[in-house]
Amino acid sequence: MRCNKHYFSLLAVAAFALPAAANDANLKVYSGPFIIKHVNEGIKGTAEYTYKDAPDGTRIFQGPFKFKADPEAVEDILVYFFRKDREERDQIIKSGLSLTIEGNFDNDYQVGEWKWSGPWPIYYLDPFYKNQIIKFTFSSDGKMEGPASFIGEDGDSYTFTITDNKPIGTFNLTTAIENYTLKGTWRNGHPIGTWTKSPWSEDAYERTRYIRFSDSGVFIESYSIDDMTGDKLYGDDYDYRYSHDFNPSIFKRLDFFLMRRTLKDFKRHEGYDEDW
């Protein structure tokens, strides 16, 4: 059975790699074990990709890349990152949960749109999203450049743009945090406009809070509305600090989504050593 499984897997990757291989006689096909690094000790799974041999005997990834985590790796993630007990973990796995990556390489650089599906364990992101989808766009020279998005569940989502590996474009978010739903927009590294922080239910003691910022990110005011009079009720600066300091996890760990020469160039540009 193991040989047959490998055979059919090889047929599958050969099918999707055929257009690329047809244009380059030097391209080869790999289908087998693979480890996604940068997460704890790595996530084991299987990958299918096309590549060409480098003069020094290494590989230059060229063309489509697909990865799927092993069930055992998914189970470990549910335990160590999301703290799921055995019963809940078994139910989630039986439902067909998977972790996948899809994208393309050009001369060992990630290019075009890349997609990470499933609850990938991203540091600083505690909520568990079974159907989580993260997308980044890469330029022809492997830099993060263009639209990016995060889609969780229950309305949680981020949409933003990146320039030269920096998330400095407009960033719109809707996310549930600590019994509240926070909505707002970032631009060029700071919050702008009016942010809202709403309780999850009408029975919650807190009212919806409004936090206003100028177009240059200067805090203006934080308030709620009195249901009896319609007047503004001003509070302390907690809402201001919460909104101003908010930074989504995918901003903090961009390196998690980088591979091959894309990652090497990023580390070199940011001044990290090779062991980072």
mmCIF file with all atom_site columns, C-alpha atoms in Angstrom, residues 40 76 138 156 181 193 249 270:
data_model
loop_
_atom_site.group_PDB
_atom_site.id
_atom_site.type_symbol
_atom_site.label_atom_id
_atom_site.label_alt_id
_atom_site.label_comp_id
_atom_site.label_asym_id
_atom_site.label_entity_id
_atom_site.label_seq_id
_atom_site.pdbx_PDB_ins_code
_atom_site.Cartn_x
_atom_site.Cartn_y
_atom_site.Cartn_z
_atom_site.occupancy
_atom_site.B_iso_or_equiv
_atom_site.pdbx_formal_charge
_atom_site.auth_seq_id
_atom_site.auth_comp_id
_atom_site.auth_asym_id
_atom_site.auth_atom_id
_atom_site.pdbx_PDB_model_num
ATOM 1 C CA . ASN A 1 40  ? 8.414   25.089 17.295 1.00 0.00 ? 40  ASN A CA 1
ATOM 2 C CA . ASP A 1 76  ? 0.186   18.151 18.225 1.00 0.00 ? 76  ASP A CA 1
ATOM 3 C CA . PHE A 1 138 ? 4.922   38.318 -3.306 1.00 0.00 ? 138 PHE A CA 1
ATOM 4 C CA . ASP A 1 156 ? -12.958 37.947 12.343 1.00 0.00 ? 156 ASP A CA 1
ATOM 5 C CA . THR A 1 181 ? -15.731 42.952 18.922 1.00 0.00 ? 181 THR A CA 1
ATOM 6 C CA . GLY A 1 193 ? -10.858 57.260 11.852 1.00 0.00 ? 193 GLY A CA 1
ATOM 7 C CA . SER A 1 249 ? 0.064   38.631 15.018 1.00 0.00 ? 249 SER A CA 1
ATOM 8 C CA . GLU A 1 270 ? 16.604  42.837 8.670  1.00 0.00 ? 270 GLU A CA 1
#
